[in-house]
């Protein structure tokens, strides 16, 4: 039973390039969450998605960041025109499709983004 | 003031010791309380999950929630070197979309 799959595990980008991070939820899970972990800080919520819908994006920076979870395929977190401050570990989590279980989230191994 | 406060440590204990990890919080609406373990450069792993107040035990791990004091704890009995990791508390409000609010994490080292 595969867990939450994230790729790539490591991503290096130069300033101004685009970064695309992918997340496939656990089998049977339909809720996806993205979190960011900056050095020496805890995990910060970014966005919550269900298939084809953004439910809560209150933690997303207003510019350059976007997320989607299409009907088919993985969820994508996209960062346009990356800056050095975007360097962080980005984690995806998923939860089962019933109400209470939204709070029981299982995390992937993360994508470590380095911006040169 | 952060919504969730957690002492970052580091905390160092000898093998076999009982470990106590704690978090305090300010939002009285939190109803779900989780503990995650994170090894270096890995993703967080869900250890314990508690709804509302009370205790929950799973093997060597016990989670306690005291909503009146806005205080949660994780106890690890008979600690092992393999328990060395960062422990993150997380909380959420029912019907707020599963948005988890994390503490900063406590780095634990169990010495053989």
mmCIF file of C-alpha atoms in Angstrom:
data_model
loop_
_atom_site.group_PDB
_atom_site.id
_atom_site.type_symbol
_atom_site.label_atom_id
_atom_site.label_comp_id
_atom_site.label_asym_id
_atom_site.label_seq_id
_atom_site.Cartn_x
_atom_site.Cartn_y
_atom_site.Cartn_z
ATOM 1 C CA UNK A 1 0.000 0.000 0.000
ATOM 2 C CA UNK A 2 1.940 2.972 -1.285
ATOM 3 C CA UNK A 3 1.990 6.073 0.842
ATOM 4 C CA UNK A 4 1.895 9.667 -0.304
ATOM 5 C CA UNK A 5 4.295 10.002 -3.208
ATOM 6 C CA UNK A 6 6.107 13.226 -3.914
ATOM 7 C CA UNK A 7 8.493 14.006 -6.710
ATOM 8 C CA UNK A 8 11.049 15.146 -7.285
ATOM 9 C CA UNK A 9 12.720 14.650 -3.910
ATOM 10 C CA UNK A 10 15.214 17.374 -4.639
ATOM 11 C CA UNK A 11 14.813 20.276 -7.031
ATOM 12 C CA UNK A 12 17.354 22.943 -7.856
ATOM 13 C CA UNK A 13 16.263 26.082 -9.657
ATOM 14 C CA UNK A 14 17.907 29.378 -10.499
ATOM 15 C CA UNK A 15 16.227 32.613 -9.541
ATOM 16 C CA UNK A 16 13.443 33.463 -11.966
ATOM 17 C CA UNK A 17 12.769 29.883 -13.060
ATOM 18 C CA UNK A 18 9.613 27.911 -12.382
ATOM 19 C CA UNK A 19 9.326 25.031 -9.930
ATOM 20 C CA UNK A 20 6.713 22.278 -10.235
ATOM 21 C CA UNK A 21 6.213 19.920 -7.339
ATOM 22 C CA UNK A 22 4.027 16.826 -7.690
ATOM 23 C CA UNK A 23 2.043 14.841 -5.160
ATOM 24 C CA UNK A 24 0.069 11.624 -5.531
ATOM 25 C CA UNK A 25 -2.128 10.941 -2.481
ATOM 26 C CA UNK A 26 -2.509 7.602 -0.772
ATOM 27 C CA UNK A 27 -4.883 5.183 -2.489
ATOM 28 C CA UNK A 28 -8.449 6.007 -1.564
ATOM 29 C CA UNK A 29 -7.613 9.517 -0.332
ATOM 30 C CA UNK A 30 -9.266 12.451 -2.037
ATOM 31 C CA UNK A 31 -8.056 15.352 0.129
ATOM 32 C CA UNK A 32 -4.620 16.850 -0.470
ATOM 33 C CA UNK A 33 -2.778 19.444 1.593
ATOM 34 C CA UNK A 34 0.479 21.292 0.967
ATOM 35 C CA UNK A 35 2.759 22.540 3.743
ATOM 36 C CA UNK A 36 6.061 24.375 3.688
ATOM 37 C CA UNK A 37 8.879 23.902 6.182
ATOM 38 C CA UNK A 38 11.486 26.626 6.310
ATOM 39 C CA UNK A 39 14.825 25.973 8.055
ATOM 40 C CA UNK A 40 14.439 26.066 11.839
ATOM 41 C CA UNK A 41 10.680 26.529 11.576
ATOM 42 C CA UNK A 42 7.686 24.272 11.887
ATOM 43 C CA UNK A 43 5.390 23.216 9.106
ATOM 44 C CA UNK A 44 3.119 25.944 7.740
ATOM 45 C CA UNK A 45 -0.146 25.185 5.975
ATOM 46 C CA UNK A 46 -0.382 26.460 2.420
ATOM 47 C CA UNK A 47 -3.421 25.013 0.648
ATOM 48 C CA UNK A 48 -6.110 22.320 0.839
ATOM 49 C CA UNK A 49 -7.516 20.771 -2.320
ATOM 50 C CA UNK A 50 -10.029 18.177 -3.379
ATOM 51 C CA UNK A 51 -10.325 16.885 -6.930
ATOM 52 C CA UNK A 52 -10.696 19.895 -9.240
ATOM 53 C CA UNK A 53 -11.365 22.259 -6.317
ATOM 54 C CA UNK A 54 -9.322 24.524 -4.081
ATOM 55 C CA UNK A 55 -11.012 24.424 -0.681
ATOM 56 C CA UNK A 56 -8.708 26.616 1.424
ATOM 57 C CA UNK A 57 -5.733 28.594 0.130
ATOM 58 C CA UNK A 58 -5.388 30.886 3.120
ATOM 59 C CA UNK A 59 -1.717 29.950 3.582
ATOM 60 C CA UNK A 60 -0.626 30.526 0.003
ATOM 61 C CA UNK A 61 1.485 33.575 -0.811
ATOM 62 C CA UNK A 62 -0.578 35.983 -2.892
ATOM 63 C CA UNK A 63 1.769 35.982 -5.853
ATOM 64 C CA UNK A 64 3.756 33.405 -7.816
ATOM 65 C CA UNK A 65 2.277 30.354 -6.046
ATOM 66 C CA UNK A 66 -0.557 28.222 -7.371
ATOM 67 C CA UNK A 67 -1.878 24.720 -6.779
ATOM 68 C CA UNK A 68 -4.155 22.319 -8.581
ATOM 69 C CA UNK A 69 -5.524 18.806 -8.170
ATOM 70 C CA UNK A 70 -6.951 17.750 -11.515
ATOM 71 C CA UNK A 71 -9.508 15.027 -12.097
ATOM 72 C CA UNK A 72 -6.730 12.784 -13.377
ATOM 73 C CA UNK A 73 -3.141 12.826 -12.206
ATOM 74 C CA UNK A 74 -1.240 14.200 -9.253
ATOM 75 C CA UNK A 75 -1.652 17.443 -7.394
ATOM 76 C CA UNK A 76 0.785 20.122 -8.549
ATOM 77 C CA UNK A 77 2.257 22.996 -6.535
ATOM 78 C CA UNK A 78 3.676 25.556 -8.921
ATOM 79 C CA UNK A 79 6.043 28.372 -8.004
ATOM 80 C CA UNK A 80 6.741 30.904 -10.713
ATOM 81 C CA UNK A 81 9.832 33.130 -10.833
ATOM 82 C CA UNK A 82 11.403 31.523 -7.789
ATOM 83 C CA UNK A 83 13.446 33.601 -5.355
ATOM 84 C CA UNK A 84 16.002 32.481 -2.766
ATOM 85 C CA UNK A 85 13.409 32.812 -0.002
ATOM 86 C CA UNK A 86 11.406 30.009 -1.621
ATOM 87 C CA UNK A 87 14.135 27.529 -0.669
ATOM 88 C CA UNK A 88 12.430 25.122 1.731
ATOM 89 C CA UNK A 89 11.036 21.632 2.110
ATOM 90 C CA UNK A 90 7.541 21.304 0.672
ATOM 91 C CA UNK A 91 5.395 18.522 2.037
ATOM 92 C CA UNK A 92 2.194 17.089 0.713
ATOM 93 C CA UNK A 93 -0.311 15.262 2.907
ATOM 94 C CA UNK A 94 -3.495 13.378 2.157
ATOM 95 C CA UNK A 95 -6.501 12.204 4.142
ATOM 96 C CA UNK A 96 -9.481 9.917 3.560
ATOM 97 C CA UNK A 97 -12.683 11.318 2.061
ATOM 98 C CA UNK A 98 -14.866 11.598 5.164
ATOM 99 C CA UNK A 99 -15.332 14.659 7.340
ATOM 100 C CA UNK A 100 -13.567 13.789 10.562
ATOM 101 C CA UNK A 101 -10.628 12.205 8.774
ATOM 102 C CA UNK A 102 -9.512 15.521 7.304
ATOM 103 C CA UNK A 103 -7.586 15.947 10.528
ATOM 104 C CA UNK A 104 -5.753 12.635 10.142
ATOM 105 C CA UNK A 105 -3.186 13.527 7.525
ATOM 106 C CA UNK A 106 -0.423 11.350 6.172
ATOM 107 C CA UNK A 107 2.646 13.021 4.794
ATOM 108 C CA UNK A 108 4.948 12.340 1.909
ATOM 109 C CA UNK A 109 8.731 12.496 2.093
ATOM 110 C CA UNK A 110 8.773 16.039 0.763
ATOM 111 C CA UNK A 111 10.461 17.956 -2.030
ATOM 112 C CA UNK A 112 13.486 19.984 -1.063
ATOM 113 C CA UNK A 113 13.682 23.068 -3.235
ATOM 114 C CA UNK A 114 16.940 24.939 -3.491
ATOM 115 C CA UNK A 115 17.039 28.244 -5.326
ATOM 116 C CA UNK A 116 20.451 29.362 -6.482
ATOM 117 C CA UNK B 1 2.135 35.055 20.175
ATOM 118 C CA UNK B 2 2.128 31.837 18.183
ATOM 119 C CA UNK B 3 -1.022 29.722 18.232
ATOM 120 C CA UNK B 4 1.009 26.664 19.226
ATOM 121 C CA UNK B 5 4.147 26.840 21.343
ATOM 122 C CA UNK B 6 6.661 24.019 21.600
ATOM 123 C CA UNK B 7 10.105 24.048 23.167
ATOM 124 C CA UNK B 8 12.546 23.290 20.331
ATOM 125 C CA UNK B 9 15.057 21.614 22.657
ATOM 126 C CA UNK B 10 17.321 19.864 21.979
ATOM 127 C CA UNK B 11 16.385 17.305 24.606
ATOM 128 C CA UNK B 12 18.922 14.597 25.399
ATOM 129 C CA UNK B 13 18.075 11.556 27.542
ATOM 130 C CA UNK B 14 19.706 8.187 28.290
ATOM 131 C CA UNK B 15 18.270 5.025 26.793
ATOM 132 C CA UNK B 16 15.408 3.653 28.867
ATOM 133 C CA UNK B 17 14.326 7.040 30.236
ATOM 134 C CA UNK B 18 10.771 8.322 30.193
ATOM 135 C CA UNK B 19 10.476 11.285 27.847
ATOM 136 C CA UNK B 20 7.908 14.040 28.235
ATOM 137 C CA UNK B 21 7.207 16.344 25.297
ATOM 138 C CA UNK B 22 4.759 19.221 25.588
ATOM 139 C CA UNK B 23 2.886 21.875 23.670
ATOM 140 C CA UNK B 24 0.731 24.762 24.750
ATOM 141 C CA UNK B 25 -1.814 26.522 22.615
ATOM 142 C CA UNK B 26 -3.933 29.623 22.681
ATOM 143 C CA UNK B 27 -6.919 28.781 20.448
ATOM 144 C CA UNK B 28 -9.642 27.184 22.571
ATOM 145 C CA UNK B 29 -11.402 26.012 19.394
ATOM 146 C CA UNK B 30 -8.788 23.332 18.727
ATOM 147 C CA UNK B 31 -10.390 19.910 19.043
ATOM 148 C CA UNK B 32 -8.018 17.557 17.239
ATOM 149 C CA UNK B 33 -4.528 16.975 18.560
ATOM 150 C CA UNK B 34 -1.799 15.042 16.792
ATOM 151 C CA UNK B 35 1.793 14.085 17.386
ATOM 152 C CA UNK B 36 4.138 13.489 14.475
ATOM 153 C CA UNK B 37 7.679 12.149 14.447
ATOM 154 C CA UNK B 38 10.099 13.451 11.839
ATOM 155 C CA UNK B 39 13.480 11.926 11.192
ATOM 156 C CA UNK B 40 16.134 14.108 9.624
ATOM 157 C CA UNK B 41 15.314 14.959 5.987
ATOM 158 C CA UNK B 42 12.199 12.764 6.022
ATOM 159 C CA UNK B 43 8.472 13.474 6.059
ATOM 160 C CA UNK B 44 6.438 13.675 9.296
ATOM 161 C CA UNK B 45 5.038 10.339 10.466
ATOM 162 C CA UNK B 46 1.746 10.304 12.368
ATOM 163 C CA UNK B 47 2.230 8.812 15.851
ATOM 164 C CA UNK B 48 -0.856 9.652 17.851
ATOM 165 C CA UNK B 49 -4.201 11.301 17.226
ATOM 166 C CA UNK B 50 -6.638 12.453 19.927
ATOM 167 C CA UNK B 51 -10.011 14.097 19.720
ATOM 168 C CA UNK B 52 -10.876 16.525 22.538
ATOM 169 C CA UNK B 53 -9.585 15.840 26.059
ATOM 170 C CA UNK B 54 -8.239 12.705 27.661
ATOM 171 C CA UNK B 55 -5.501 10.149 27.325
ATOM 172 C CA UNK B 56 -4.609 7.731 24.580
ATOM 173 C CA UNK B 57 -2.035 4.966 24.776
ATOM 174 C CA UNK B 58 -0.303 3.067 21.980
ATOM 175 C CA UNK B 59 2.562 0.805 22.979
ATOM 176 C CA UNK B 60 5.302 2.905 24.543
ATOM 177 C CA UNK B 61 3.546 6.171 23.635
ATOM 178 C CA UNK B 62 0.896 8.012 25.654
ATOM 179 C CA UNK B 63 -0.785 11.221 24.519
ATOM 180 C CA UNK B 64 -2.572 13.490 26.982
ATOM 181 C CA UNK B 65 -4.790 16.482 26.293
ATOM 182 C CA UNK B 66 -5.815 18.981 28.964
ATOM 183 C CA UNK B 67 -8.144 21.447 27.262
ATOM 184 C CA UNK B 68 -8.739 23.444 30.446
ATOM 185 C CA UNK B 69 -5.026 24.280 30.579
ATOM 186 C CA UNK B 70 -4.571 24.314 26.779
ATOM 187 C CA UNK B 71 -1.732 21.851 27.203
ATOM 188 C CA UNK B 72 -0.902 18.594 25.470
ATOM 189 C CA UNK B 73 1.794 16.040 26.202
ATOM 190 C CA UNK B 74 3.419 13.010 24.630
ATOM 191 C CA UNK B 75 5.138 10.499 26.896
ATOM 192 C CA UNK B 76 7.591 7.932 25.587
ATOM 193 C CA UNK B 77 8.370 5.053 27.933
ATOM 194 C CA UNK B 78 11.559 2.977 27.745
ATOM 195 C CA UNK B 79 13.030 5.347 25.178
ATOM 196 C CA UNK B 80 15.287 3.865 22.512
ATOM 197 C CA UNK B 81 18.030 5.387 20.342
ATOM 198 C CA UNK B 82 15.667 4.825 17.389
ATOM 199 C CA UNK B 83 13.291 7.349 19.004
ATOM 200 C CA UNK B 84 15.833 10.094 18.282
ATOM 201 C CA UNK B 85 13.974 12.469 15.998
ATOM 202 C CA UNK B 86 12.061 15.735 15.989
ATOM 203 C CA UNK B 87 8.571 15.504 17.490
ATOM 204 C CA UNK B 88 5.924 17.863 16.184
ATOM 205 C CA UNK B 89 2.599 18.580 17.804
ATOM 206 C CA UNK B 90 -0.254 19.631 15.525
ATOM 207 C CA UNK B 91 -3.791 20.818 16.135
ATOM 208 C CA UNK B 92 -6.890 21.639 14.176
ATOM 209 C CA UNK B 93 -10.392 22.993 14.510
ATOM 210 C CA UNK B 94 -13.309 20.834 13.464
ATOM 211 C CA UNK B 95 -14.913 22.049 10.234
ATOM 212 C CA UNK B 96 -11.974 24.215 9.217
ATOM 213 C CA UNK B 97 -10.911 22.048 6.345
ATOM 214 C CA UNK B 98 -8.317 19.998 8.144
ATOM 215 C CA UNK B 99 -5.791 22.834 8.309
ATOM 216 C CA UNK B 100 -3.183 21.667 10.788
ATOM 217 C CA UNK B 101 -1.337 24.169 12.966
ATOM 218 C CA UNK B 102 2.074 22.832 13.964
ATOM 219 C CA UNK B 103 4.403 23.559 16.815
ATOM 220 C CA UNK B 104 8.026 24.252 15.985
ATOM 221 C CA UNK B 105 9.056 20.731 16.951
ATOM 222 C CA UNK B 106 11.244 19.346 19.757
ATOM 223 C CA UNK B 107 14.494 17.653 18.806
ATOM 224 C CA UNK B 108 15.007 14.522 20.913
ATOM 225 C CA UNK B 109 18.219 12.554 21.238
ATOM 226 C CA UNK B 110 18.258 9.223 23.095
ATOM 227 C CA UNK B 111 21.792 8.186 24.015
ATOM 228 C CA UNK B 112 22.726 4.484 24.245
#
